[in-house]
Coordinates of C-alpha atoms and ligand atoms in Angstrom, one line a residue:
M1 CA -39.3 -21.9 17.3
N2 CA -38.9 -19.4 14.6
I3 CA -41.8 -16.6 15.5
Q4 CA -41.3 -14.8 12.1
S5 CA -42.0 -17.9 10.2
I6 CA -45.3 -19.1 12.3
L7 CA -46.5 -15.3 12.0
S8 CA -45.5 -15.3 8.0
D9 CA -47.6 -18.3 7.9
K10 CA -50.8 -17.5 9.8
I11 CA -51.1 -14.0 8.3
K12 CA -50.7 -15.5 4.6
Q13 CA -53.6 -17.9 5.4
A14 CA -55.5 -15.3 6.7
M15 CA -54.6 -13.2 3.7
I16 CA -55.9 -16.4 1.3
L17 CA -58.9 -16.4 3.5
A18 CA -59.8 -12.8 2.7
G19 CA -59.5 -13.4 -1.4
A20 CA -55.5 -12.9 -1.9
D21 CA -53.9 -15.8 -4.1
Q22 CA -51.5 -18.4 -3.1
S23 CA -48.3 -16.5 -4.0
C24 CA -49.1 -13.7 -1.6
D25 CA -46.8 -13.0 0.9
A26 CA -47.1 -11.2 4.4
L27 CA -43.6 -9.9 4.5
V28 CA -43.4 -10.3 8.2
R29 CA -40.3 -8.5 9.7
Q30 CA -39.2 -7.5 13.2
S31 CA -40.6 -4.2 13.9
G32 CA -37.9 -1.4 14.1
K33 CA -39.8 0.7 17.0
P34 CA -41.8 -0.6 20.0
Q35 CA -44.9 1.7 18.9
F36 CA -45.2 -0.5 15.5
G37 CA -45.1 -3.7 17.8
D38 CA -42.9 -6.3 17.7
Y39 CA -43.5 -7.7 14.6
Q40 CA -45.2 -6.1 11.5
A41 CA -46.8 -7.3 8.3
N42 CA -45.7 -5.5 5.4
G43 CA -47.2 -7.5 2.5
I44 CA -50.9 -6.5 2.9
M45 CA -50.7 -3.1 0.5
A46 CA -48.9 -5.1 -2.2
A47 CA -51.9 -7.9 -2.0
A48 CA -54.4 -5.4 -2.0
K49 CA -53.4 -3.7 -5.0
K50 CA -53.4 -6.8 -6.9
L51 CA -57.0 -7.3 -5.8
G52 CA -58.2 -3.8 -6.3
L53 CA -59.2 -3.0 -2.8
N54 CA -58.6 -0.6 -0.2
P55 CA -55.5 -1.5 1.5
R56 CA -56.7 -0.4 5.0
E57 CA -59.9 -2.4 4.4
F58 CA -58.1 -5.6 2.9
A59 CA -56.2 -5.2 6.3
Q60 CA -59.1 -5.4 8.3
K61 CA -60.7 -8.5 6.5
V62 CA -57.1 -10.0 7.2
L63 CA -57.4 -9.2 10.8
D64 CA -61.2 -10.8 10.7
N65 CA -59.9 -14.2 9.3
L66 CA -56.6 -14.0 11.7
Q67 CA -56.3 -16.5 14.6
L68 CA -53.4 -15.1 16.5
S69 CA -55.2 -15.0 20.0
D70 CA -52.3 -17.2 21.8
I71 CA -49.3 -15.6 20.3
A72 CA -50.4 -12.0 19.9
E73 CA -52.2 -9.7 22.6
K74 CA -52.6 -7.0 20.4
L75 CA -53.1 -6.5 16.7
E76 CA -53.5 -3.1 15.0
I77 CA -53.8 -1.8 11.4
A78 CA -51.5 1.2 11.4
G79 CA -50.5 3.6 8.3
P80 CA -51.3 2.9 4.8
G81 CA -52.0 -0.9 5.7
F82 CA -49.6 -2.1 7.9
I83 CA -50.5 -4.7 10.8
N84 CA -48.4 -4.4 14.1
I85 CA -48.4 -7.5 16.1
F86 CA -47.7 -7.5 20.1
L87 CA -46.6 -10.7 21.4
N88 CA -48.5 -12.1 24.3
P89 CA -46.4 -12.2 27.4
T90 CA -48.1 -15.4 28.6
W91 CA -47.3 -17.0 25.5
L92 CA -43.6 -15.7 25.3
A93 CA -43.2 -17.1 29.1
T94 CA -44.4 -20.8 27.8
E95 CA -42.1 -20.6 25.2
I96 CA -39.4 -19.6 27.1
S97 CA -40.1 -22.2 29.6
A98 CA -40.3 -24.9 26.7
A99 CA -36.9 -23.6 25.1
L100 CA -35.2 -24.1 28.4
S101 CA -36.3 -27.6 29.0
H102 CA -35.7 -28.9 25.5
K103 CA -32.5 -30.1 24.1
N104 CA -31.1 -27.6 21.5
L105 CA -32.9 -24.5 23.1
G106 CA -36.0 -25.9 21.3
I107 CA -34.9 -25.6 17.9
Q108 CA -36.0 -28.4 15.9
A109 CA -34.8 -29.7 12.5
T110 CA -36.9 -28.9 9.5
N111 CA -36.5 -30.4 6.1
K112 CA -33.3 -32.2 6.7
Q113 CA -30.7 -31.4 3.7
T114 CA -27.2 -33.1 2.8
V115 CA -25.1 -29.9 2.5
V116 CA -21.6 -29.9 1.3
I117 CA -19.1 -27.4 2.9
D118 CA -16.1 -26.6 0.6
Y119 CA -13.9 -24.6 3.0
S120 CA -10.4 -23.8 4.0
S121 CA -8.8 -25.4 1.1
P122 CA -5.1 -24.1 1.1
N123 CA -2.4 -25.7 -1.3
V124 CA 0.0 -28.3 -0.9
A125 CA 3.5 -27.0 0.0
K126 CA 2.2 -23.5 0.6
E127 CA 1.8 -21.6 3.7
M128 CA -1.7 -21.0 4.7
H129 CA -2.3 -17.3 4.5
V130 CA -5.1 -14.8 5.3
G131 CA -7.5 -15.5 2.9
H132 CA -7.3 -19.3 4.1
L133 CA -8.0 -17.9 7.6
R134 CA -11.1 -16.5 6.5
S135 CA -12.7 -19.1 4.5
T136 CA -11.5 -21.9 7.4
I137 CA -13.4 -19.8 10.2
I138 CA -16.4 -18.5 8.2
G139 CA -16.6 -21.7 6.6
D140 CA -16.5 -23.9 9.8
A141 CA -19.1 -21.3 11.6
V142 CA -21.9 -22.2 8.9
A143 CA -20.7 -25.8 9.2
R144 CA -21.3 -26.1 13.0
T145 CA -24.4 -24.1 12.4
L146 CA -26.4 -26.3 9.9
E147 CA -25.2 -29.1 12.0
F148 CA -26.9 -27.8 14.7
L149 CA -30.2 -27.0 12.6
G150 CA -30.3 -30.8 12.0
H151 CA -28.4 -31.2 8.2
N152 CA -26.4 -33.6 7.2
V153 CA -23.0 -31.9 6.8
I154 CA -20.2 -33.0 4.6
R155 CA -16.9 -30.8 5.4
A156 CA -15.1 -30.8 2.0
N157 CA -11.3 -29.5 2.6
H158 CA -10.8 -28.7 -1.3
V159 CA -7.1 -29.1 -0.9
G160 CA -5.0 -27.6 -3.7
D161 CA -2.9 -30.9 -4.0
W162 CA -2.8 -31.2 -7.9
G163 CA -0.9 -29.8 -10.9
T164 CA 2.0 -29.6 -13.0
Q165 CA 3.6 -27.9 -9.9
F166 CA 4.4 -31.1 -8.2
G167 CA 6.9 -32.1 -10.6
M168 CA 9.0 -29.6 -9.3
L169 CA 8.4 -29.8 -5.6
I170 CA 8.8 -33.8 -6.2
A171 CA 12.0 -33.1 -7.6
Y172 CA 13.3 -30.6 -5.1
L173 CA 12.0 -33.1 -2.3
E174 CA 14.4 -35.7 -3.7
K175 CA 17.3 -33.4 -3.6
M176 CA 16.6 -32.6 -0.3
Q177 CA 16.1 -36.1 0.7
N178 CA 19.6 -37.0 -1.0
E179 CA 21.1 -34.3 0.7
H180 CA 19.8 -35.5 4.1
A181 CA 18.0 -32.0 4.9
S182 CA 16.3 -32.2 8.3
E183 CA 12.7 -32.3 8.9
M184 CA 13.0 -28.6 10.3
E185 CA 13.8 -27.7 6.8
L186 CA 10.9 -29.4 5.3
Q187 CA 8.5 -27.6 7.6
D188 CA 9.4 -24.3 6.1
L189 CA 7.2 -24.3 3.2
E190 CA 7.4 -21.0 2.1
A191 CA 11.0 -21.5 1.8
F192 CA 10.6 -25.0 0.2
Y193 CA 8.6 -23.6 -2.9
R194 CA 10.5 -20.7 -3.4
E195 CA 13.5 -22.9 -3.4
A196 CA 12.0 -25.6 -5.8
K197 CA 11.1 -22.7 -8.2
K198 CA 14.4 -21.4 -8.3
H199 CA 16.1 -24.8 -9.2
Y200 CA 13.5 -25.3 -11.7
D201 CA 13.9 -21.6 -13.2
E202 CA 17.8 -22.0 -13.0
D203 CA 18.7 -25.5 -13.5
E204 CA 18.1 -27.2 -16.6
V205 CA 18.7 -30.6 -15.6
F206 CA 16.6 -30.5 -12.9
A207 CA 13.7 -28.9 -15.0
E208 CA 14.0 -31.5 -17.2
K209 CA 13.6 -34.3 -14.6
A210 CA 10.5 -32.3 -12.9
R211 CA 8.7 -32.1 -16.0
N212 CA 9.7 -36.0 -16.1
Y213 CA 8.2 -36.5 -12.6
V214 CA 4.7 -34.8 -13.5
V215 CA 4.3 -37.3 -16.4
K216 CA 5.1 -40.1 -14.2
L217 CA 3.0 -39.1 -11.2
Q218 CA -0.1 -38.6 -13.5
S219 CA 0.2 -42.0 -14.8
G220 CA 0.3 -43.5 -11.4
D221 CA 3.9 -44.2 -11.0
E222 CA 4.6 -45.7 -7.4
Y223 CA 7.7 -43.7 -6.6
C224 CA 6.4 -40.4 -7.6
R225 CA 2.9 -40.9 -6.0
A226 CA 4.9 -41.9 -2.8
M227 CA 6.8 -38.5 -3.0
W228 CA 3.6 -36.5 -3.8
K229 CA 2.2 -38.0 -0.7
R230 CA 5.1 -37.2 1.6
L231 CA 4.4 -33.4 0.7
V232 CA 0.7 -33.5 1.2
D233 CA 1.0 -35.0 5.1
I234 CA 3.7 -32.5 5.7
T235 CA 1.3 -29.7 4.5
M236 CA -1.5 -31.2 6.1
Q237 CA 0.0 -31.7 9.5
Q238 CA 1.0 -28.3 9.6
N239 CA -2.9 -27.3 8.7
Q240 CA -4.0 -29.7 11.1
H241 CA -2.1 -28.1 13.9
N242 CA -3.3 -24.7 12.6
Y243 CA -7.2 -25.9 12.6
D244 CA -6.6 -27.4 16.2
R245 CA -5.3 -24.1 17.6
L246 CA -8.5 -22.6 16.1
N247 CA -10.8 -24.6 17.4
V248 CA -12.0 -25.5 13.8
T249 CA -13.4 -28.9 13.4
L250 CA -11.9 -30.0 10.1
T251 CA -9.9 -33.3 10.5
E252 CA -7.8 -35.3 8.0
K253 CA -11.1 -37.2 7.2
D254 CA -12.6 -34.2 5.7
V255 CA -9.8 -33.7 2.9
M256 CA -11.1 -34.1 -0.6
G257 CA -8.4 -32.5 -2.6
E258 CA -8.3 -31.5 -6.1
S259 CA -6.6 -34.8 -6.9
L260 CA -9.6 -37.0 -5.8
Y261 CA -11.2 -35.4 -9.2
N262 CA -8.3 -35.9 -11.6
P263 CA -9.5 -39.6 -13.0
M264 CA -13.0 -38.2 -13.8
L265 CA -11.5 -34.9 -15.8
P266 CA -10.7 -36.9 -19.3
S267 CA -14.3 -38.2 -19.6
I268 CA -15.7 -34.9 -18.7
V269 CA -13.8 -33.3 -21.3
E270 CA -14.7 -35.7 -23.6
D271 CA -18.4 -35.5 -23.0
L272 CA -18.4 -31.8 -23.0
K273 CA -16.6 -32.3 -26.8
K274 CA -19.5 -34.7 -27.7
Q275 CA -22.2 -32.5 -26.3
G276 CA -20.7 -29.6 -28.7
L277 CA -20.4 -27.4 -25.4
A278 CA -16.5 -27.7 -25.8
V279 CA -14.6 -26.9 -29.4
E280 CA -11.4 -26.8 -30.2
N281 CA -9.4 -23.8 -30.3
D282 CA -5.4 -23.4 -31.3
G283 CA -5.0 -27.1 -29.7
A284 CA -6.8 -26.9 -26.6
L285 CA -10.7 -27.1 -25.6
V286 CA -12.9 -24.3 -25.1
V287 CA -16.2 -23.9 -23.6
Y288 CA -18.0 -20.4 -24.9
L289 CA -20.1 -18.7 -22.6
D290 CA -22.9 -16.3 -24.1
E291 CA -23.7 -15.3 -20.3
F292 CA -20.1 -13.8 -19.8
K293 CA -18.5 -11.2 -22.4
N294 CA -14.7 -10.6 -23.1
K295 CA -13.0 -7.5 -23.7
D296 CA -14.4 -7.2 -27.1
G297 CA -18.0 -8.0 -26.1
D298 CA -18.1 -11.6 -27.4
P299 CA -19.0 -15.0 -25.7
M300 CA -16.0 -15.6 -23.3
G301 CA -13.9 -18.6 -23.8
V302 CA -13.1 -21.0 -20.6
I303 CA -10.3 -23.2 -21.2
V304 CA -11.3 -26.6 -20.2
Q305 CA -8.2 -28.6 -21.6
K306 CA -4.7 -27.0 -22.3
K307 CA -2.9 -27.5 -25.8
D308 CA -0.5 -29.7 -23.9
G309 CA -3.5 -31.9 -22.3
G310 CA -3.5 -30.5 -19.1
F311 CA -6.7 -29.8 -17.0
L312 CA -7.5 -26.6 -15.2
Y313 CA -8.6 -25.5 -11.7
T314 CA -12.1 -25.0 -13.8
T315 CA -12.4 -28.6 -15.2
T316 CA -11.8 -29.7 -11.4
D317 CA -14.7 -27.6 -10.0
I318 CA -17.1 -28.9 -12.8
A319 CA -15.8 -32.4 -11.5
A320 CA -16.5 -31.5 -8.0
A321 CA -19.9 -30.4 -8.7
K322 CA -21.0 -33.3 -10.5
Y323 CA -19.2 -35.5 -7.8
R324 CA -20.9 -33.9 -4.8
Y325 CA -24.6 -34.3 -6.6
E326 CA -23.9 -37.8 -7.9
T327 CA -21.8 -39.6 -5.4
L328 CA -22.3 -37.5 -2.2
K329 CA -25.9 -37.2 -2.8
A330 CA -25.9 -33.7 -1.8
N331 CA -28.9 -31.2 -2.1
R332 CA -27.0 -28.1 -1.9
V333 CA -23.0 -27.0 -1.8
L334 CA -21.6 -23.9 -0.4
V335 CA -18.1 -22.6 -1.3
F336 CA -16.2 -20.6 0.8
S337 CA -13.7 -18.5 -1.1
D338 CA -12.3 -15.4 -2.1
T339 CA -14.3 -12.8 -4.2
R340 CA -11.9 -12.6 -6.8
Q341 CA -12.9 -16.3 -7.4
S342 CA -16.6 -15.4 -8.2
Q343 CA -16.5 -15.3 -11.9
H344 CA -14.5 -18.4 -11.8
M345 CA -17.1 -20.5 -9.6
Q346 CA -19.9 -19.2 -12.0
Q347 CA -18.3 -20.3 -15.0
A348 CA -17.5 -23.7 -13.8
W349 CA -21.0 -24.2 -12.1
L350 CA -22.9 -22.7 -15.6
I351 CA -20.9 -25.3 -17.8
T352 CA -22.2 -28.0 -15.2
R353 CA -25.8 -27.2 -15.6
K354 CA -25.3 -26.5 -19.4
A355 CA -23.9 -30.3 -19.5
G356 CA -26.8 -31.7 -17.8
Y357 CA -24.7 -32.8 -14.8
V358 CA -26.8 -31.5 -12.0
P359 CA -30.7 -30.9 -11.8
D360 CA -31.9 -27.1 -11.3
S361 CA -32.9 -28.0 -7.9
F362 CA -29.6 -28.8 -6.8
S363 CA -28.1 -25.5 -5.2
L364 CA -24.6 -24.4 -6.1
E365 CA -23.6 -21.0 -3.7
H366 CA -20.6 -19.3 -3.8
K367 CA -20.2 -17.5 -0.4
N368 CA -17.4 -15.5 -1.4
F369 CA -15.4 -13.0 1.1
G370 CA -13.5 -9.4 0.7
M371 CA -10.0 -9.4 1.8
M372 CA -8.4 -8.5 5.0
L373 CA -6.3 -5.4 5.2
G374 CA -3.7 -4.2 7.5
K375 CA -4.4 -0.8 9.1
D376 CA -3.0 1.1 6.4
G377 CA -5.8 0.0 4.1
K378 CA -3.9 -2.4 2.0
P379 CA -3.7 -6.3 1.9
F380 CA -2.5 -7.5 5.2
K381 CA 1.1 -8.6 4.9
T382 CA 4.2 -8.4 6.9
R383 CA 6.6 -5.5 7.8
T384 CA 8.4 -6.5 5.1
G385 CA 5.6 -7.2 2.6
G386 CA 5.4 -11.2 3.0
T387 CA 2.8 -13.2 3.4
V388 CA 1.6 -13.4 7.1
K389 CA 2.2 -17.2 8.5
L390 CA -1.4 -18.2 10.4
A391 CA 1.1 -19.8 12.8
D392 CA 2.6 -16.6 13.7
L393 CA -0.6 -14.5 13.7
L394 CA -1.8 -17.0 16.4
D395 CA 1.4 -16.7 18.5
E396 CA 1.0 -13.0 18.3
A397 CA -3.0 -13.5 19.3
I398 CA -1.6 -15.5 22.5
E399 CA 1.1 -13.2 23.5
R400 CA -1.3 -9.8 23.2
A401 CA -4.0 -11.8 25.2
T402 CA -1.5 -13.0 27.8
V403 CA -0.3 -9.1 28.2
L404 CA -3.9 -8.3 28.1
I405 CA -5.3 -10.7 30.9
N406 CA -2.3 -10.4 33.0
E407 CA -2.9 -6.4 33.4
K408 CA -6.3 -7.6 34.9
N409 CA -6.2 -7.9 38.3
T410 CA -8.4 -11.6 38.5
N411 CA -8.0 -14.2 41.3
L412 CA -7.5 -17.0 38.8
S413 CA -5.2 -20.0 39.1
N414 CA -2.7 -20.5 36.2
D415 CA -4.5 -23.1 34.5
E416 CA -7.4 -20.8 34.8
K417 CA -5.8 -18.0 33.3
E418 CA -4.2 -20.0 30.5
A419 CA -7.5 -21.1 29.3
V420 CA -8.5 -17.4 29.5
I421 CA -5.8 -16.1 27.4
E422 CA -6.2 -19.0 24.6
A423 CA -10.1 -18.5 24.2
V424 CA -9.9 -14.7 24.4
G425 CA -6.8 -14.4 22.0
I426 CA -7.9 -16.9 19.4
G427 CA -11.6 -16.2 19.7
A428 CA -10.6 -12.4 19.4
V429 CA -9.0 -12.9 15.9
K430 CA -11.9 -15.5 15.3
Y431 CA -14.8 -13.4 16.0
A432 CA -13.2 -9.9 14.5
D433 CA -13.5 -11.6 11.3
L434 CA -16.9 -13.5 12.1
S435 CA -18.6 -10.4 13.1
K436 CA -18.0 -8.5 9.7
N437 CA -20.1 -8.8 6.6
R438 CA -17.9 -11.5 5.1
T439 CA -18.4 -9.5 1.2
T440 CA -16.7 -6.6 2.4
D441 CA -13.1 -5.9 3.2
Y442 CA -12.2 -5.4 6.4
V443 CA -9.2 -4.0 8.5
F444 CA -7.5 -6.5 10.9
D445 CA -6.9 -4.1 13.9
W446 CA -5.3 -6.0 17.3
D447 CA -6.5 -3.3 19.5
N448 CA -10.3 -3.4 18.4
M449 CA -10.5 -7.1 18.6
L450 CA -9.1 -7.3 22.0
S451 CA -10.9 -4.4 23.6
F452 CA -13.7 -5.3 26.1
E453 CA -16.1 -3.0 24.7
G454 CA -18.0 -3.3 21.7
N455 CA -19.0 -6.3 19.4
T456 CA -15.8 -8.3 20.4
A457 CA -14.9 -11.8 21.4
P458 CA -13.7 -10.4 25.1
Y459 CA -16.9 -8.6 25.4
M460 CA -18.9 -11.6 24.9
Q461 CA -16.9 -13.9 26.7
Y462 CA -17.4 -11.6 29.8
A463 CA -20.8 -10.9 29.3
Y464 CA -21.1 -15.0 29.8
T465 CA -19.0 -15.0 33.0
R466 CA -21.3 -12.2 34.4
I467 CA -24.4 -14.1 34.3
R468 CA -22.2 -17.7 35.3
S469 CA -21.2 -15.4 38.5
I470 CA -25.2 -14.8 39.3
F471 CA -25.6 -18.7 39.5
N472 CA -22.6 -19.1 41.5
K473 CA -23.8 -17.1 44.2
T474 CA -27.0 -19.2 44.5
N475 CA -27.4 -22.7 45.2
I476 CA -30.7 -22.9 43.8
N477 CA -31.2 -26.3 41.6
S478 CA -31.7 -26.8 38.4
T479 CA -34.7 -29.3 38.4
A480 CA -36.8 -26.5 41.0
L481 CA -35.7 -23.8 38.6
L482 CA -36.9 -25.4 35.5
A483 CA -40.3 -26.3 37.3
A484 CA -40.8 -22.9 38.7
P485 CA -43.1 -20.5 36.9
L486 CA -41.8 -17.7 34.8
T487 CA -44.0 -14.6 34.8
I488 CA -43.2 -11.5 32.3
K489 CA -44.5 -8.1 33.9
D490 CA -41.6 -5.7 33.6
D491 CA -40.9 -4.0 29.9
K492 CA -37.2 -5.3 30.2
E493 CA -38.4 -9.0 30.7
R494 CA -40.3 -8.6 27.9
T495 CA -37.6 -7.3 25.8
L496 CA -35.4 -9.9 27.0
A497 CA -37.6 -12.6 26.4
I498 CA -38.6 -11.6 22.8
K499 CA -34.6 -11.3 22.1
L500 CA -33.9 -14.6 23.3
L501 CA -36.8 -16.2 21.2
Q502 CA -35.3 -14.6 18.4
F503 CA -32.2 -17.1 18.6
E504 CA -33.6 -19.3 15.9
E505 CA -34.4 -16.4 13.4
A506 CA -30.9 -15.4 13.7
V507 CA -29.2 -19.1 13.5
Q508 CA -31.5 -19.9 10.6
T509 CA -30.3 -16.6 8.5
V510 CA -26.9 -17.6 9.1
G511 CA -27.5 -21.4 7.8
K512 CA -29.4 -20.1 4.5
E513 CA -27.1 -17.0 3.6
G514 CA -23.8 -18.3 5.0
T515 CA -23.4 -15.1 7.0
P516 CA -22.0 -15.7 10.9
H517 CA -22.1 -11.9 11.6
V518 CA -26.1 -12.3 11.6
L519 CA -25.3 -14.4 14.8
C520 CA -22.5 -12.0 16.3
A521 CA -24.9 -8.9 15.7
Y522 CA -27.6 -11.1 17.6
L523 CA -25.5 -12.3 20.3
Y524 CA -23.9 -8.6 20.7
E525 CA -27.5 -7.3 21.1
L526 CA -29.1 -10.0 23.4
A527 CA -25.8 -9.3 25.9
G528 CA -26.9 -5.2 26.0
I529 CA -30.5 -6.3 26.2
F530 CA -29.3 -8.5 29.3
S531 CA -27.2 -6.0 30.9
S532 CA -30.1 -3.4 31.0
F533 CA -32.5 -6.1 32.1
Y534 CA -30.2 -7.1 34.9
E535 CA -29.6 -3.2 35.8
H536 CA -33.6 -2.7 35.9
C537 CA -34.3 -6.0 37.4
P538 CA -32.9 -7.0 40.6
I539 CA -32.4 -11.0 40.3
L540 CA -31.0 -12.2 43.6
N541 CA -32.6 -9.1 45.8
A542 CA -35.8 -9.5 43.9
E543 CA -38.9 -8.7 46.0
D544 CA -40.1 -12.2 46.4
E545 CA -38.8 -15.8 45.7
A546 CA -41.0 -16.2 42.7
V547 CA -39.9 -13.0 40.9
K548 CA -36.2 -14.1 41.8
L549 CA -36.7 -17.7 40.2
S550 CA -38.9 -16.1 37.3
R551 CA -35.8 -14.1 36.4
L552 CA -33.3 -16.5 36.9
K553 CA -34.8 -18.6 34.5
L554 CA -34.6 -15.5 31.8
A555 CA -30.8 -15.4 33.0
L556 CA -30.6 -19.1 32.5
L557 CA -31.8 -19.0 28.9
T558 CA -29.7 -15.6 28.3
E559 CA -26.4 -17.9 29.3
K560 CA -27.5 -21.1 27.5
T561 CA -27.9 -19.1 24.3
L562 CA -24.8 -17.2 24.7
K563 CA -22.9 -20.2 25.1
Q564 CA -24.6 -22.1 22.4
G565 CA -24.2 -19.2 20.1
L566 CA -20.6 -18.7 20.7
E567 CA -20.1 -22.4 20.2
L568 CA -21.6 -22.1 16.9
L569 CA -19.3 -19.6 15.9
G570 CA -16.2 -21.9 17.1
I571 CA -15.8 -19.2 20.1
K572 CA -14.5 -20.9 23.3
T573 CA -16.3 -19.4 26.5
V574 CA -14.7 -19.7 30.0
E575 CA -16.6 -20.1 33.2
K576 CA -14.3 -17.0 35.2
M577 CA -12.5 -14.0 33.7
Ligands
LIG1 N1 -7.3 -23.9 -3.0 C1 -8.0 -22.7 -3.6 C2 -7.2 -21.1 -3.4 O1 -6.3 -21.8 -2.3 C3 -9.5 -22.3 -2.9 C4 -10.2 -23.7 -3.4 C5 -12.0 -23.2 -3.4 N2 -12.6 -24.5 -3.3 C6 -13.1 -24.6 -4.9 N3 -13.6 -25.8 -4.9 N4 -12.7 -24.0 -6.0 O2 -7.6 -20.4 -3.2

């Protein structure tokens, strides 16, 4: 149940009855200060102005037409014409009880869509780097969230598995195999790529063979195809291992690499030419876009086919958009990649639209993200300036979490301890990333992310176990608890109840904007509000049994919300820490 949208709809109806037109918007927001109520409608002034009415008088007319008696206990006109809304505790209590007994905490699917989420998308024969880490964990949180909201989510791992470099990679793989290289040597993808490139640059016979292999691969030669497949498999096995460690939901089934679109490219380029969109320039085929200007202020040219006949990253993305609309029947596509790819995505999609491959209603959204920086404020690198291997980063996370958890005097069994270390170590890396607004760069800092204070994974995981421990101290059965009445009297109870009911607003924002940090901020605030409720309102030592049960219900919904919220972020919880 989304309080904000219920209030928006009802107030809008009243505005229309009071004379406003259909396009009016009540602009309902959560209030920043308690004296302004729980929510406020900010859209009255603009609507009144349009009607030529005094805003406060118009606000009164809106109130006269407004039916909110069950939801609100008080409505008040404030300042130049705001409407402040104070929610009714009885209604809050009913909604909390309903959320507790429904599946999905009462969140129901509305206008179900098919959404393609293009994320992770590493490149074959290359080690995953920190940019892919960001794409992987942010994309996965959004995929989980949209699925939770009832949408049909198609995960598309747009793996870089095609291009001219494969000739050189196949030739090098052949050389390694002839020299009976061990499996181990093949596993080091960075070294493999580097060596292949070195041979290509330095050995003309090798280079000739490599060029020959590209042509053969592209014409479907069986041997080259099999060698190519081997390279893809080695890479994706390693990546799958990373995904599993990261608690990311991607599987082999989600791979939809660049090669998938390759057969579509000749006819797309042919069609762009026929439509007059692509024109020849010095042997290459180019689409000129008025919407983008080059250095001289002229329309920018985007190459869709090179002089030698090769296709480009842009051509593939045009095909991918077309395929996702036509074949996957998607309503919406979200691509999670680096901000530096924004112009590329916008250009590919503009060409897709100009060519008429997708309708206006088909939503193409680049969910871009900034860079991960080291403590020195420069792009995150190893001490020697190399790319940080994801696997090494995760090893370090586990090492650091081991030290941290061992420092704490806990009475955990070895198995429990291991589970805590894993949840905290991996969770810390993920949460540190997810809790930042994705569009800005952020500094990767082990000490901050592993702190038990602040908006971190360990803090959130600990907050969850604290509520669990309340329940471990009682033997109340859950049916009795669900049946018990909930009464909201104390201010702290009220604040907690409202926060709990705002879960859906946070989750829907994540689904719409692709911004998991909104959910992190929500959960962090919820944990803080619960702490202060728990401090002021005794639960197990409450004045009587009815109050105890009532408060336990608030605690139970908090526990479930934290667990569900962290699960949507792909962060594990443990029962004890
Ligand atoms: N493989 C690309 C990279 O490593 C990311 C692909 C993003 N998705 C897309 N449809 N272009 O940078």
